[in-house]
Short mmCIF file of C-alpha atoms and ligand atoms in Angstrom, two decimals:
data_model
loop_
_atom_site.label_atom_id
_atom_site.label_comp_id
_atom_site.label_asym_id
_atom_site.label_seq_id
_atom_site.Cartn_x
_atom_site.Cartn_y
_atom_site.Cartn_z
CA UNK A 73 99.70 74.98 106.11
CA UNK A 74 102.43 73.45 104.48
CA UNK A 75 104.76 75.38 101.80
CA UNK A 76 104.25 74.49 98.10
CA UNK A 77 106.52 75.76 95.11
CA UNK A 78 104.56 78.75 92.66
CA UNK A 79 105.61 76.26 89.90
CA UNK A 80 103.14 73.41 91.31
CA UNK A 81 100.38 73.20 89.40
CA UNK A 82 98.42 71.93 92.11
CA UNK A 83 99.59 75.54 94.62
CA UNK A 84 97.21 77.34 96.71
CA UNK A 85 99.93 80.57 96.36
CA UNK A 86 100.69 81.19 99.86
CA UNK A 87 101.23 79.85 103.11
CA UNK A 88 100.68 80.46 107.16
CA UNK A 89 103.65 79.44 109.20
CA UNK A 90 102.44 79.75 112.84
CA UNK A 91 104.02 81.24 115.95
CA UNK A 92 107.21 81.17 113.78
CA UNK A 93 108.81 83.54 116.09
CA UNK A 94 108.17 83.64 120.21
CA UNK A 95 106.35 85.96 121.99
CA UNK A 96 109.88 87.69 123.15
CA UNK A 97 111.10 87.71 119.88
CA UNK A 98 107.64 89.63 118.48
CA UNK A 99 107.95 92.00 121.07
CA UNK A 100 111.56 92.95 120.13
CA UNK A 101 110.51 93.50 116.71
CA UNK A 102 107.45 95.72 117.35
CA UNK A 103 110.10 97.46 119.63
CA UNK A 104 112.53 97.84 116.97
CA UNK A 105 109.74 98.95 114.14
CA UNK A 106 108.09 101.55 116.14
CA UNK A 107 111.56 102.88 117.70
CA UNK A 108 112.44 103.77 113.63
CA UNK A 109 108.39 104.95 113.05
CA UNK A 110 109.44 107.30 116.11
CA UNK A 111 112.79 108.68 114.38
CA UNK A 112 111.28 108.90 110.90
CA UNK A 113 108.29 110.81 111.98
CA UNK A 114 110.07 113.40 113.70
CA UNK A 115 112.21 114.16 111.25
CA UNK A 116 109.03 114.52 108.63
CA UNK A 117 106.99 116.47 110.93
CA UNK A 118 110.12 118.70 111.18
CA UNK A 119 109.87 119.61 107.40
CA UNK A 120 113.07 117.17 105.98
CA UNK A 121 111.27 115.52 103.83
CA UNK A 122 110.16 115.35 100.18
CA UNK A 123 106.33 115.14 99.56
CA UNK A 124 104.44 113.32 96.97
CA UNK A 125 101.11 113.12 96.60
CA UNK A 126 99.72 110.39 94.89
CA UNK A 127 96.65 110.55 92.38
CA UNK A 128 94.12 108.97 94.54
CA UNK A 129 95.23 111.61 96.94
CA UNK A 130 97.56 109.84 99.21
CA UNK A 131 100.44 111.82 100.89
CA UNK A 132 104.00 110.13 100.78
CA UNK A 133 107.29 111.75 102.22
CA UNK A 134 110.47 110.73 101.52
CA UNK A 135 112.99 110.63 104.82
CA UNK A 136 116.10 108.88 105.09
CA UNK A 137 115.63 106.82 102.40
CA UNK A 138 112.23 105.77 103.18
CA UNK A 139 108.86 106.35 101.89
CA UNK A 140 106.28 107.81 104.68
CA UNK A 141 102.40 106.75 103.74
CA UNK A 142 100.46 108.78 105.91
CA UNK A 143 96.82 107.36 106.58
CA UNK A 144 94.62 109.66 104.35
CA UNK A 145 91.64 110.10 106.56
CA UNK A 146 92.33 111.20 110.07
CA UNK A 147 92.45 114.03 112.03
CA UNK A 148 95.94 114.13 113.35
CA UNK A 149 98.84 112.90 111.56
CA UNK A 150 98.82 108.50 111.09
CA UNK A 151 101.37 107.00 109.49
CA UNK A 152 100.00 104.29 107.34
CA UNK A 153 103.49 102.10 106.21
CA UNK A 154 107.34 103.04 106.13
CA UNK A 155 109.17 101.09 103.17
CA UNK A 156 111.80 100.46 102.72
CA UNK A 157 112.44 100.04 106.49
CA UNK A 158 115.04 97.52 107.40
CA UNK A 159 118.12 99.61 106.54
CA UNK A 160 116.88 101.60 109.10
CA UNK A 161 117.44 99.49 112.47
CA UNK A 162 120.02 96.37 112.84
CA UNK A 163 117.09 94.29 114.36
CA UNK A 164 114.91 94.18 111.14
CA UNK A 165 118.56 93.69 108.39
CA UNK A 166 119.09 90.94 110.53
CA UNK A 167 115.90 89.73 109.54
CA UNK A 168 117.06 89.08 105.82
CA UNK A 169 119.39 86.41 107.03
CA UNK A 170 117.09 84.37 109.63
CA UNK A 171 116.71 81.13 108.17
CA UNK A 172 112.90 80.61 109.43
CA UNK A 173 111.63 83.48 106.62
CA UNK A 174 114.26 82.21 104.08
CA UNK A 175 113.83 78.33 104.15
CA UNK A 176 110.11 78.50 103.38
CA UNK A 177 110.72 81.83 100.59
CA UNK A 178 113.27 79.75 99.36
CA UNK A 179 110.58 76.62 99.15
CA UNK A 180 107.76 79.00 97.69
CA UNK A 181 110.49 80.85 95.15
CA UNK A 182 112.09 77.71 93.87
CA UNK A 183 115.51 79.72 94.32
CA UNK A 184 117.90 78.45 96.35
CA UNK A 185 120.09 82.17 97.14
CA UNK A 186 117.77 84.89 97.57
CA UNK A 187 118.76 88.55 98.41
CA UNK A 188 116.33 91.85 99.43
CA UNK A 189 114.01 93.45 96.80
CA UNK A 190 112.51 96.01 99.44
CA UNK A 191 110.76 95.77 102.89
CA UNK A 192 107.95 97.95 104.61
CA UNK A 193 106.10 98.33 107.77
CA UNK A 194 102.36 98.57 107.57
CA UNK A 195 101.09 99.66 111.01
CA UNK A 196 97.40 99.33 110.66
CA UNK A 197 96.24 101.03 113.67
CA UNK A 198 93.10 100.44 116.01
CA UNK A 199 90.04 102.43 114.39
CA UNK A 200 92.60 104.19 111.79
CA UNK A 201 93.73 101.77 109.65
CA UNK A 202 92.91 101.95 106.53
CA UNK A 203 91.55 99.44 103.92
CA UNK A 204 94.45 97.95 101.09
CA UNK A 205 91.69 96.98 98.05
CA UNK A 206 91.88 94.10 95.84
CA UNK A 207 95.18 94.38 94.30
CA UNK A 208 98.49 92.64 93.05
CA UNK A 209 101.52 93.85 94.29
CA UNK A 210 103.22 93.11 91.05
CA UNK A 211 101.93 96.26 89.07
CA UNK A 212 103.82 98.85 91.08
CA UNK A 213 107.25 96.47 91.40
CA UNK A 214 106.78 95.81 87.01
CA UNK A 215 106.63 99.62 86.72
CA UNK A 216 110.55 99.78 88.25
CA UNK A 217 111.91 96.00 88.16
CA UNK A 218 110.08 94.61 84.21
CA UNK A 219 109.22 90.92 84.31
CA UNK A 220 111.79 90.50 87.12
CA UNK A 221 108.84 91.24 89.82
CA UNK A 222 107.57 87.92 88.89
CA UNK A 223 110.28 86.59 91.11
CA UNK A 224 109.33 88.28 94.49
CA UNK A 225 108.10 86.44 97.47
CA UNK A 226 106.37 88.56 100.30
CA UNK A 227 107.05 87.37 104.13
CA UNK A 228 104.53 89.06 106.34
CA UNK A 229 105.33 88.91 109.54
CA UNK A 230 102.64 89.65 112.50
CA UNK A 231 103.66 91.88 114.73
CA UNK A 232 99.99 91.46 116.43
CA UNK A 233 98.04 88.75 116.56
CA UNK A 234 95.37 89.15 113.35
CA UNK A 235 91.60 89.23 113.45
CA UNK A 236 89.10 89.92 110.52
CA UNK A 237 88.05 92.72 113.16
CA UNK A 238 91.77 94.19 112.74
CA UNK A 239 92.30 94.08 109.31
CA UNK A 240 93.09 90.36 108.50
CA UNK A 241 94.32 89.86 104.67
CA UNK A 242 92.13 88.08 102.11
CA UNK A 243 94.12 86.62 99.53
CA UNK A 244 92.91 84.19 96.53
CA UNK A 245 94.06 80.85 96.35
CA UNK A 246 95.75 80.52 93.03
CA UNK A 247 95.16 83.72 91.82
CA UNK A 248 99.31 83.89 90.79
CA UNK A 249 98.74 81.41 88.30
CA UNK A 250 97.06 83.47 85.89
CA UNK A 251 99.44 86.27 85.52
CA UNK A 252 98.92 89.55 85.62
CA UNK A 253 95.38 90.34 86.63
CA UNK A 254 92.86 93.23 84.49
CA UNK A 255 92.97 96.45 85.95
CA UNK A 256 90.64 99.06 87.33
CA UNK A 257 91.04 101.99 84.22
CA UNK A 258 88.64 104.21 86.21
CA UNK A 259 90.50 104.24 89.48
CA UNK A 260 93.00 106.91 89.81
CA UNK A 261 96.42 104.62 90.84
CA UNK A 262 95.75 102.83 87.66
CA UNK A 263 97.39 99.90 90.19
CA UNK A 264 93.94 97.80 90.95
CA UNK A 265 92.99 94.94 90.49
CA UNK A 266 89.24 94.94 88.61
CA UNK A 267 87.42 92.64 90.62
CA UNK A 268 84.59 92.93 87.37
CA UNK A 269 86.83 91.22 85.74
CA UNK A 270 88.79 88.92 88.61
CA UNK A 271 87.22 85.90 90.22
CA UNK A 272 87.64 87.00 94.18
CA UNK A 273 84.82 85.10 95.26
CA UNK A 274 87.15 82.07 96.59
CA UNK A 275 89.06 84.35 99.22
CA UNK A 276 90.61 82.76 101.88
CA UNK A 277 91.12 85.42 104.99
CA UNK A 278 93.43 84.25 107.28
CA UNK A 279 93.67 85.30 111.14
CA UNK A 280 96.84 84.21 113.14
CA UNK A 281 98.73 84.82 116.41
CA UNK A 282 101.52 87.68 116.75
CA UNK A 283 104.59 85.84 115.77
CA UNK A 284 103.33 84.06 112.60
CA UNK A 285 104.33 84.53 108.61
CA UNK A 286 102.22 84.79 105.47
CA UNK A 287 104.57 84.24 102.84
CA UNK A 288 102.84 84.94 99.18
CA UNK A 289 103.95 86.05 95.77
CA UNK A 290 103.82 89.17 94.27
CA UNK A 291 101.14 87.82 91.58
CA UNK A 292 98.48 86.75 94.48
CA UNK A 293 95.23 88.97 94.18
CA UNK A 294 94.68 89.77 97.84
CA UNK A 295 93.34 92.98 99.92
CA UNK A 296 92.56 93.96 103.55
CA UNK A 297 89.43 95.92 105.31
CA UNK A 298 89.86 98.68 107.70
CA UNK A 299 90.89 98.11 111.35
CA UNK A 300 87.46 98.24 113.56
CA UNK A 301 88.85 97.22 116.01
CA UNK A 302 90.50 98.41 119.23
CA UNK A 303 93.87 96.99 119.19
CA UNK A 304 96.94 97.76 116.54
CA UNK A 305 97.64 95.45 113.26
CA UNK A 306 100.89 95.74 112.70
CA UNK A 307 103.34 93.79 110.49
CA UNK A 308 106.66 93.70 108.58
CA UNK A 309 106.91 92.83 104.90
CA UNK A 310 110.55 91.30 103.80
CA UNK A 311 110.01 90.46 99.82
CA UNK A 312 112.52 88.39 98.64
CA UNK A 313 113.75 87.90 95.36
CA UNK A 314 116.42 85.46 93.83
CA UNK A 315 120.15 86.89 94.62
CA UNK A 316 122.40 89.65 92.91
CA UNK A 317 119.49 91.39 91.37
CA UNK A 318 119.40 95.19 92.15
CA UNK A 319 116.44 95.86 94.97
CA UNK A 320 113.74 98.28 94.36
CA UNK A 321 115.29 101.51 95.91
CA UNK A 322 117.70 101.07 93.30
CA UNK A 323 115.41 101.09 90.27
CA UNK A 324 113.70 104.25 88.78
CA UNK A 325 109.17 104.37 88.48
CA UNK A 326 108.43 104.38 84.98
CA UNK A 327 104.38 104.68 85.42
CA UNK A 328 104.22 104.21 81.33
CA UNK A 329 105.75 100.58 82.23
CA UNK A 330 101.76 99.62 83.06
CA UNK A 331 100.93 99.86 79.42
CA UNK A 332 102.71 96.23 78.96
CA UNK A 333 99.92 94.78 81.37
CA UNK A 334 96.25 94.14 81.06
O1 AKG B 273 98.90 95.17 105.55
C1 AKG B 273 97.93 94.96 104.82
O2 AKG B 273 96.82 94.80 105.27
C2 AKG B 273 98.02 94.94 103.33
C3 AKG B 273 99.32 94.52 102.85
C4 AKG B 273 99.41 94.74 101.39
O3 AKG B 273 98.61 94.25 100.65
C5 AKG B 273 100.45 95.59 100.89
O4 AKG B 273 101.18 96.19 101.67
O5 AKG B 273 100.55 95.69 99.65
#
């Protein structure tokens, strides 16, 4: 799949870049994200952290600068994604530099300096994973960064190879294109996408070897089901943004910020 800029007309959205990283490499990162998951954890099962739960009745703890999600269904403690994460381990900063994530963001962004907006680890794990509904990710970055979260590009990167039995994202071609999609009024985040009133019916759901990068924009209506299966889905989000602009950590949740969108 090759990488086409959000501004071309003619733009799918998003883009599978293979095996970018070896097998060796992928290891060292899985290493790297669950030697922070380990420290984080402790520390929030130790009763430093700040707890927030979230209307739909998610739990999030704050530790060291990072947001917890626990998994909100299982019997002993799962933790669903850390974000932001790379701060956290040397490995995954480096990560912001590597010019195999920011040559094709760059491509996709149509900006040729980019710098951090924020990064997470979703960890997906076998039988407990949990599904991400239809959504945009832009809602929840407008509420803190305004119109500037039209300008952030996503690169996923696989920790695990991806199968529609493991949670494999769906994502619609185009979708960015028309904005800001309607949202779900009845559902309790107030952050979904209303799939009444959003074509999803094209959705392209893309499985790939551990190693490879989905890069997408923050406007692309996408989702992913539970993990079935027996093995982990784990990956690492870097979203990019063009350079010198203050990254998410930095800017404040102003929920009354949705009223601007449909
Ligand atoms: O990891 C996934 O399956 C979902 C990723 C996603 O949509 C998100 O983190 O917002």
């Amino acid at each position: 799949m090759s990488v086409t800029p959000l501004h071309d007309p003619q733009t799918r959205g998003f883009a599978l870049l293979p095996r970018l990283f070896d097998a060796a490499e992928t290891a060292a990162l899985g290493e790297a994200a669950e030697a922070v998951l380990a420290r984080v954890t402790e520390r929030a099962l130790h009763g430093q952290a700040e707890v927030t739960v979230w209307p739909d009745g998610h739990r999030l703890e704050r530790v060291d600068g990072a947001t917890l999600h626990w998994e909100p269904n299982t019997d002993a403690p799962v933790v669903r994604s850390l974000s932001p994460v790379t701060q956290l381990s040397a490995a995954l900063d480096a990560l912001w530099t590597e010019p195999r994530l920011t040559a094709p963001v760059r491509r996709l962004l149509g900006h040729d300096r980019l710098g951090p907006f924020t990064s997470k680890l979703n960890f997906k794990r076998a039988g407990v994973g949990s599904a991400f509904p239809w959504h945009q990710d832009f809602p929840y970055w407008y509420c803190c960064a305004g119109p500037a979260a039209r300008d952030v590009v996503t690169a996923m990167i696989y920790l695990d190879e991806v199968t529609v039995a493991n949670g494999a994202l769906s994502l619609v071609p185009g979708s960015h294109r028309a904005g800001p999609a309607p949202r779900d009024r009845a559902e309790p985040t107030g952050l979904l996408v209303d799939t009444a009133r959003t074509g999803v019916s094209g959705a392209v759901t893309v499985e790939a070897p551990a190693g490879s990068v989905l890069v997408f924009p923050g406007l692309i209506v996408h989702r992913s089901a539970p993990n079935t299966s027996g093995t982990d889905r784990r990956s690492l989000l870097l979203c990019f943004q063009p350079a010198g602009r203050p990254p998410l950590a930095e800017l404040p949740y102003r929920h009354e910020r949705l009223a601007d969108l449909p």
